Coordinates of C-alpha atoms in Angstrom, one line a residue:
M1 CA -111.4 -2.6 133.0
A2 CA -113.5 -4.3 130.8
N3 CA -112.2 -7.1 128.5
K4 CA -111.2 -5.3 125.0
K5 CA -111.6 -8.2 122.0
I6 CA -109.4 -9.1 119.6
A7 CA -110.6 -11.1 116.5
F8 CA -107.4 -12.5 114.7
I9 CA -107.9 -14.0 111.4
I10 CA -106.5 -16.3 109.0
T11 CA -106.8 -17.7 106.1
K12 CA -106.0 -22.0 106.9
L13 CA -104.2 -23.5 110.4
E14 CA -101.9 -24.6 108.0
L15 CA -98.2 -25.9 109.5
G16 CA -96.1 -23.2 108.9
G17 CA -94.0 -20.2 110.7
A18 CA -96.7 -17.2 110.7
Q19 CA -99.9 -20.1 111.4
K20 CA -97.7 -21.0 114.5
S21 CA -97.4 -17.8 115.5
V22 CA -100.8 -16.4 115.4
L23 CA -102.3 -19.4 117.5
Y24 CA -99.6 -19.1 120.2
S25 CA -101.0 -15.3 120.2
V26 CA -104.1 -15.8 120.7
R27 CA -103.8 -18.9 123.4
N28 CA -101.8 -16.6 125.0
L29 CA -103.1 -13.3 124.8
N30 CA -106.1 -14.6 125.7
R31 CA -106.3 -13.3 129.7
P32 CA -108.2 -9.8 131.1
P33 CA -108.7 -7.3 129.8
I34 CA -107.8 -9.4 126.5
K35 CA -110.1 -11.9 125.3
T36 CA -109.2 -13.4 121.7
Y37 CA -110.8 -15.4 119.0
L38 CA -109.9 -17.2 115.8
L39 CA -111.3 -17.1 112.7
C40 CA -110.2 -19.0 109.4
G41 CA -110.2 -21.5 107.2
K42 CA -111.1 -25.2 107.2
G43 CA -108.7 -28.0 106.9
G44 CA -105.9 -26.5 107.4
Y45 CA -102.9 -29.5 109.5
L46 CA -103.6 -26.9 112.6
D47 CA -107.1 -26.9 112.8
K48 CA -107.3 -30.4 115.9
E49 CA -105.0 -28.5 117.5
A50 CA -107.3 -25.4 117.3
K51 CA -110.1 -26.7 118.6
K52 CA -109.3 -28.3 121.0
N53 CA -107.0 -24.8 122.0
V54 CA -109.1 -21.7 121.4
K55 CA -112.9 -21.3 122.5
G56 CA -113.3 -19.1 120.8
L57 CA -112.9 -20.1 117.1
F58 CA -114.5 -19.4 113.8
F59 CA -114.5 -21.1 110.9
I60 CA -115.7 -19.5 107.8
P61 CA -116.3 -22.6 105.5
D62 CA -115.9 -20.2 102.0
L63 CA -112.3 -18.7 103.0
V64 CA -110.0 -21.1 101.0
R65 CA -105.7 -19.8 99.5
E66 CA -107.0 -19.7 95.5
I67 CA -108.1 -16.8 93.9
S68 CA -112.0 -17.8 93.7
P69 CA -114.8 -14.8 92.7
L70 CA -117.0 -16.8 94.2
K71 CA -116.3 -18.0 97.4
D72 CA -114.4 -15.1 98.0
L73 CA -117.8 -13.6 98.4
K74 CA -118.9 -15.4 100.4
A75 CA -116.0 -15.7 102.9
F76 CA -116.0 -11.7 102.5
L77 CA -120.0 -12.2 103.8
Q78 CA -119.1 -14.5 106.2
I79 CA -116.3 -13.2 108.2
R80 CA -118.3 -9.9 107.9
K81 CA -121.6 -11.2 110.1
R82 CA -119.7 -13.4 112.1
L83 CA -117.1 -10.0 113.2
K84 CA -120.5 -7.9 113.1
N85 CA -121.2 -10.8 116.3
I86 CA -118.8 -10.5 118.2
K87 CA -117.4 -6.7 118.1
P88 CA -114.6 -6.3 119.0
D89 CA -112.4 -3.2 119.5
I90 CA -109.6 -4.9 117.4
V91 CA -109.5 -6.8 114.3
H92 CA -105.8 -8.2 113.7
T93 CA -105.5 -10.2 110.2
N94 CA -102.5 -12.6 109.1
S95 CA -101.6 -14.1 105.8
S96 CA -102.7 -12.7 102.2
K97 CA -106.3 -13.9 101.8
A98 CA -107.1 -13.2 105.2
G99 CA -105.8 -9.9 104.9
I100 CA -108.0 -8.8 101.8
L101 CA -110.9 -10.1 103.0
G102 CA -110.8 -9.4 106.5
R103 CA -109.2 -5.6 107.0
L104 CA -112.0 -5.2 104.6
A105 CA -114.7 -7.1 106.1
A106 CA -114.3 -4.7 109.1
A107 CA -113.7 -2.2 107.4
S108 CA -117.4 -2.4 105.8
I109 CA -118.5 -2.1 109.6
I110 CA -120.3 1.1 110.7
K111 CA -118.5 2.4 113.5
G112 CA -116.3 -0.3 113.6
P113 CA -112.9 -2.2 115.3
K114 CA -109.3 -1.0 114.8
I115 CA -107.4 -2.9 111.6
V116 CA -104.4 -4.2 112.4
H117 CA -102.1 -6.1 109.5
T118 CA -99.2 -8.9 109.7
V119 CA -96.5 -8.5 106.7
H120 CA -95.3 -11.8 106.9
G121 CA -93.4 -11.4 103.6
F122 CA -94.8 -9.6 101.2
S123 CA -96.7 -11.6 97.6
F124 CA -94.2 -9.2 95.3
Y125 CA -90.4 -10.1 95.1
E126 CA -87.7 -8.8 92.6
G127 CA -87.8 -11.0 89.3
Q128 CA -91.1 -11.0 89.2
K129 CA -93.7 -10.1 85.3
P130 CA -94.3 -6.0 85.9
L131 CA -97.5 -6.3 86.2
K132 CA -97.9 -8.7 88.9
K133 CA -95.7 -7.0 91.2
Y134 CA -98.1 -3.6 90.0
F135 CA -100.9 -5.2 91.2
Y136 CA -99.7 -6.3 94.3
V137 CA -98.1 -3.2 95.1
T138 CA -100.9 -1.4 94.4
A139 CA -103.5 -3.7 96.6
E140 CA -100.9 -3.2 99.4
K141 CA -101.4 0.6 99.1
L142 CA -105.3 0.3 99.3
L143 CA -105.4 -1.6 102.2
A144 CA -103.5 0.6 103.7
K145 CA -105.4 3.3 103.4
V146 CA -108.0 1.2 105.9
T147 CA -105.1 -0.4 108.5
D148 CA -104.9 1.3 111.0
K149 CA -101.0 -0.7 111.9
L150 CA -98.8 -2.8 110.2
I151 CA -97.0 -4.9 111.7
F152 CA -93.4 -6.3 109.9
V153 CA -92.3 -8.6 111.5
S154 CA -88.9 -8.1 109.3
R155 CA -87.2 -5.3 108.9
E156 CA -86.3 -5.6 104.8
D157 CA -90.3 -5.4 104.8
M158 CA -90.7 -2.3 106.3
D159 CA -88.3 -1.1 104.3
T160 CA -89.6 -2.2 101.7
A161 CA -92.7 -1.4 102.5
L162 CA -91.6 2.1 102.8
K163 CA -89.5 2.9 99.3
L164 CA -92.8 2.1 97.8
K165 CA -95.3 4.5 100.3
I166 CA -97.6 1.3 100.6
T167 CA -97.6 3.3 104.4
K168 CA -96.1 5.7 106.1
A169 CA -93.8 5.4 108.9
A170 CA -96.2 5.9 111.8
Q171 CA -98.4 3.3 110.5
C172 CA -95.6 1.2 110.9
T173 CA -93.9 -1.1 113.8
L174 CA -91.3 -3.9 114.1
I175 CA -92.7 -7.2 116.3
R176 CA -90.8 -10.7 115.2
A177 CA -92.9 -13.5 114.6
G178 CA -92.0 -15.2 117.8
V179 CA -90.4 -19.1 118.4
E180 CA -90.4 -21.6 121.8
V181 CA -87.2 -21.2 122.7
R182 CA -85.0 -24.6 122.2
T183 CA -81.6 -25.4 122.1
K184 CA -78.9 -27.7 122.3
Q185 CA -78.9 -28.0 125.9
D186 CA -82.7 -28.7 125.9
F187 CA -81.0 -32.0 124.0
K188 CA -78.1 -32.6 125.4
D189 CA -79.0 -36.3 126.0
F190 CA -80.3 -36.8 122.6
D191 CA -79.9 -40.1 121.0
K192 CA -78.7 -38.9 117.5
A193 CA -78.0 -43.1 115.5
A194 CA -81.6 -43.8 117.1
K195 CA -83.4 -40.9 115.4
L196 CA -81.1 -41.7 112.3
R197 CA -82.3 -45.0 112.3
E198 CA -85.6 -44.2 112.8
L199 CA -85.7 -42.3 109.5
G200 CA -83.5 -45.5 108.3
L201 CA -80.7 -43.3 107.5
K202 CA -76.8 -44.8 108.2
E203 CA -75.1 -43.5 112.0
N204 CA -72.8 -41.7 109.3
A205 CA -75.4 -39.6 107.5
K206 CA -74.4 -36.1 107.0
I207 CA -77.8 -34.3 107.6
I208 CA -79.3 -30.7 105.7
L209 CA -82.7 -30.2 106.8
C210 CA -85.0 -28.4 104.9
T211 CA -88.7 -27.1 106.9
A212 CA -90.2 -26.1 104.3
N213 CA -94.0 -26.0 102.1
L214 CA -93.2 -27.8 98.8
K215 CA -94.7 -24.7 97.4
P216 CA -93.9 -22.4 94.7
Q217 CA -92.3 -19.9 97.1
K218 CA -90.1 -22.5 98.3
N219 CA -89.1 -23.4 95.3
P220 CA -88.2 -27.0 96.5
L221 CA -87.1 -27.4 93.3
D222 CA -83.4 -25.5 93.8
M223 CA -82.8 -27.4 97.1
I224 CA -83.0 -30.3 94.5
K225 CA -81.0 -29.7 91.7
A226 CA -77.7 -28.8 94.5
A227 CA -78.6 -32.1 96.1
E228 CA -77.3 -33.6 92.8
I229 CA -74.8 -31.9 92.7
V230 CA -73.2 -31.9 96.8
C231 CA -74.2 -36.1 96.9
K232 CA -72.0 -37.1 94.0
K233 CA -68.7 -34.7 95.9
E234 CA -70.5 -36.0 100.4
P235 CA -72.1 -39.4 99.3
S236 CA -73.3 -39.7 102.9
C237 CA -74.6 -36.1 102.3
V238 CA -79.0 -36.6 102.8
Y239 CA -82.2 -34.2 102.8
L240 CA -84.5 -34.1 104.9
Y241 CA -87.6 -32.4 103.6
T242 CA -90.4 -32.1 105.8
G243 CA -93.7 -30.6 104.8
T244 CA -95.9 -30.9 101.9
G245 CA -97.3 -28.8 99.0
P246 CA -98.4 -28.9 95.0
L247 CA -95.4 -29.6 94.3
K248 CA -95.3 -32.7 96.2
Q249 CA -95.3 -34.8 91.9
A250 CA -92.4 -32.3 90.3
A251 CA -90.6 -33.1 93.5
Q252 CA -90.5 -36.5 93.2
K253 CA -90.1 -36.7 89.7
L254 CA -86.9 -34.4 89.7
I255 CA -85.9 -36.1 92.6
S256 CA -85.9 -39.5 90.4
R257 CA -84.4 -38.5 87.6
R258 CA -81.1 -36.9 89.5
K259 CA -80.9 -40.6 91.5
L260 CA -81.3 -38.9 94.7
K261 CA -84.5 -41.5 96.5
N262 CA -81.4 -42.3 98.3
N263 CA -80.1 -39.2 99.4
F264 CA -83.5 -37.0 99.8
K265 CA -86.1 -37.7 101.4
L266 CA -90.0 -36.3 101.3
L267 CA -91.3 -36.9 105.1
G268 CA -94.2 -33.9 104.7
H269 CA -95.9 -32.7 108.0
R270 CA -94.4 -33.9 110.6
K271 CA -94.3 -33.1 114.9
D272 CA -90.9 -34.1 115.6
I273 CA -89.3 -31.0 113.7
A274 CA -87.2 -30.3 117.6
E275 CA -85.3 -33.8 117.1
L276 CA -85.2 -33.1 113.5
L277 CA -82.9 -30.2 113.5
A278 CA -81.0 -32.0 117.2
A279 CA -80.4 -34.5 114.3
A280 CA -79.1 -32.0 111.4
D281 CA -75.5 -31.4 110.2
V282 CA -77.1 -27.9 108.0
F283 CA -80.1 -26.4 108.1
S284 CA -80.8 -25.2 104.1
L285 CA -84.0 -22.9 102.4
S286 CA -84.5 -22.2 98.7
S287 CA -87.2 -19.5 98.6
L288 CA -87.9 -17.0 96.6
W289 CA -90.0 -14.4 98.6
E290 CA -90.2 -14.9 102.5
G291 CA -90.6 -12.2 105.5
L292 CA -88.8 -13.9 108.3
P293 CA -88.8 -17.5 107.9
M294 CA -89.3 -18.7 111.7
A295 CA -87.9 -21.9 110.6
L296 CA -84.4 -21.4 110.6
V297 CA -84.4 -19.2 113.9
E298 CA -85.9 -22.3 115.5
A299 CA -82.1 -23.8 113.8
L300 CA -80.2 -20.8 114.4
F301 CA -81.6 -21.6 118.3
M302 CA -80.3 -25.3 118.1
S303 CA -76.8 -23.8 116.5
V304 CA -77.3 -24.9 113.0
P305 CA -76.1 -23.1 110.2
G306 CA -78.5 -22.2 107.7
V307 CA -77.8 -21.6 103.9
C308 CA -80.6 -19.8 102.3
Y309 CA -81.5 -17.9 99.5
D310 CA -81.0 -14.3 100.4
S311 CA -84.6 -13.6 100.2
G312 CA -86.6 -11.0 101.9
G313 CA -85.8 -10.3 106.0
I314 CA -82.8 -13.9 106.4
R315 CA -79.8 -11.8 106.2
E316 CA -80.8 -10.0 109.3
V317 CA -80.8 -13.8 111.1
L318 CA -78.3 -15.3 109.6
K319 CA -74.7 -13.3 109.4
N320 CA -72.7 -14.6 106.9
G321 CA -70.1 -16.3 107.1
K322 CA -70.9 -16.2 111.0
N323 CA -73.9 -18.4 111.8
G324 CA -74.0 -20.0 108.4
F325 CA -74.0 -18.8 104.4
L326 CA -76.3 -15.8 102.5
T327 CA -76.5 -17.8 98.8
P328 CA -78.0 -15.2 95.7
R329 CA -81.6 -16.2 95.3
G330 CA -81.9 -18.3 92.3
N331 CA -78.3 -19.8 91.9
Y332 CA -78.9 -24.0 92.8
K333 CA -75.6 -24.4 92.1
K334 CA -73.9 -21.5 94.7
L335 CA -77.1 -22.9 97.0
A336 CA -74.9 -26.2 97.0
E337 CA -71.4 -25.4 96.6
N338 CA -72.7 -23.4 100.2
Q339 CA -74.3 -26.3 101.9
L340 CA -70.9 -28.6 100.7
K341 CA -69.1 -25.3 103.2
A342 CA -71.1 -25.7 106.4
L343 CA -71.1 -29.3 105.9
N344 CA -67.2 -28.9 106.6
K345 CA -66.8 -26.0 108.5
K346 CA -66.5 -26.8 112.3
D347 CA -66.2 -22.6 113.6
F348 CA -68.9 -21.3 113.4
A349 CA -70.7 -18.7 115.9
F350 CA -73.7 -18.9 117.5
R351 CA -75.1 -15.8 120.2
P352 CA -78.4 -16.4 121.6
E353 CA -77.8 -12.9 122.1
D354 CA -78.8 -12.0 118.6
L355 CA -82.2 -13.7 118.6
E356 CA -83.8 -12.3 121.8
D357 CA -86.6 -10.6 120.0
F358 CA -87.8 -13.8 118.2
D359 CA -88.0 -15.2 121.9
I360 CA -92.6 -15.7 121.2
K361 CA -92.6 -14.2 124.9
N362 CA -91.3 -11.3 124.0
M363 CA -93.3 -11.1 120.7
I364 CA -96.4 -12.2 123.3
K365 CA -95.8 -8.9 125.4
K366 CA -95.4 -6.5 122.7
Q367 CA -98.8 -7.5 121.3
R368 CA -100.2 -6.7 124.4
E369 CA -98.8 -3.3 124.8
L370 CA -99.7 -2.1 121.4
Y371 CA -103.8 -4.1 121.7
L372 CA -103.6 -1.9 124.5
S373 CA -102.7 1.6 123.4
F374 CA -105.8 1.6 121.4
G375 CA -108.0 4.0 122.7
G376 CA -111.8 3.1 121.9
G377 CA -113.8 1.9 117.6
K378 CA -113.6 4.2 115.2

C-alpha cells in the first residue's frame, strides 16, 4: 500500500493541550502506510521539541495568532504553496487561524486533498456580544462546506455545531484529545515536601494548581479574585498558576492589589506539570470557554479533584460532587466556595474507567482508522 500523506496544520506550537496533542499525532502516526508533515507558525514554546522529533516540519513565516490582513494573505499563499509541494492526501487543521487559512488553502487546490478539522473549542460562547457570535458562527458554517470531516474533542461542542446547523451528523466524529496517562501510583515515591521546598513553600501549604495560559479565554483574573476569598479562610493555601500570556501584567497588578504575593504564584511555562499535580490538593480552571481541557483530564487521572467553571465539555469528565465541583461560569465567589469545599472533602470518587477514551493511545488508533477510511483525493 502506498503511503498516505497527512499534513497537519496548527497556528503555533504553544504549550497547550491541542498543541501537545497535534505534536504527538505527527510523531506517532508517522509509520507505514502513513507519512506525516507539520505546518505551523514560528515562535512557539514547543518549536524546539518539534525540530528535534518531526522530520516533515515546515514553519509558515506569516502564520500568526493575531488578525493581520496582509500577514494572513501571505500565510494563505505560503500554506498553499507548501501543500502543492507536499501533495498530501489529507490536510488536518487545528486551532482557529490555521483552521481558516489551512482549509481555504487546501480547498483552493484543484483535485486537492481531503480536509479534516479538529474543533478544540469554538470561538463563540454564551454571553458573547451577539454580532461577534453571529460572525463566528457564520464563519464556521462557511468553512464546514469545504471540510470533509469535523473531529470534536467534546460531545458538547458537537451538539452545539448540530444545533446551530454548522454541520450535519454525517460530517462529525468524536475523537477525544488524549493524554499520556500518569496516575498516583506512578508517583508513589514522590517527595512532596521536597517539591514544595523547591518552590519556596512551606510543607503544610495546601496547593491549588491552575494549568492554563494568561489569556482572556482562561480568565485568570477570576482565579485571583477567588484566591483572595479562599486565602482569608485558609491562609496556608497557595495557588500555583502555570503558563504565560497577554494578561500577565494585569494578573501581577491584581495579585499585588489583593495582597496575594505569598499566596498566588505565577510560575510561567513549566516542564514539571506531572510533579506539580502530584503535589496539588485541587486543580482549578476559570475558563470562559473551552473545548475539553486536557490539563483537567491529566489532573483527574492523578486523582486530583477539579473545581472549574462549567464551560464547554468540562462537565463530560468533571462530575459534580464526585471528582470535583462544577461552578457557574463567571461566578468567582462560588468558585472560591467550591475550592474550599474541595480542599476539605476527603471522599472523592475517581474512576479510571471513566477516562479510558482520553488515553492518547486510543486517540492515535481512532485517528489512524479515520485517515485510512478515506479514498483518494477530491
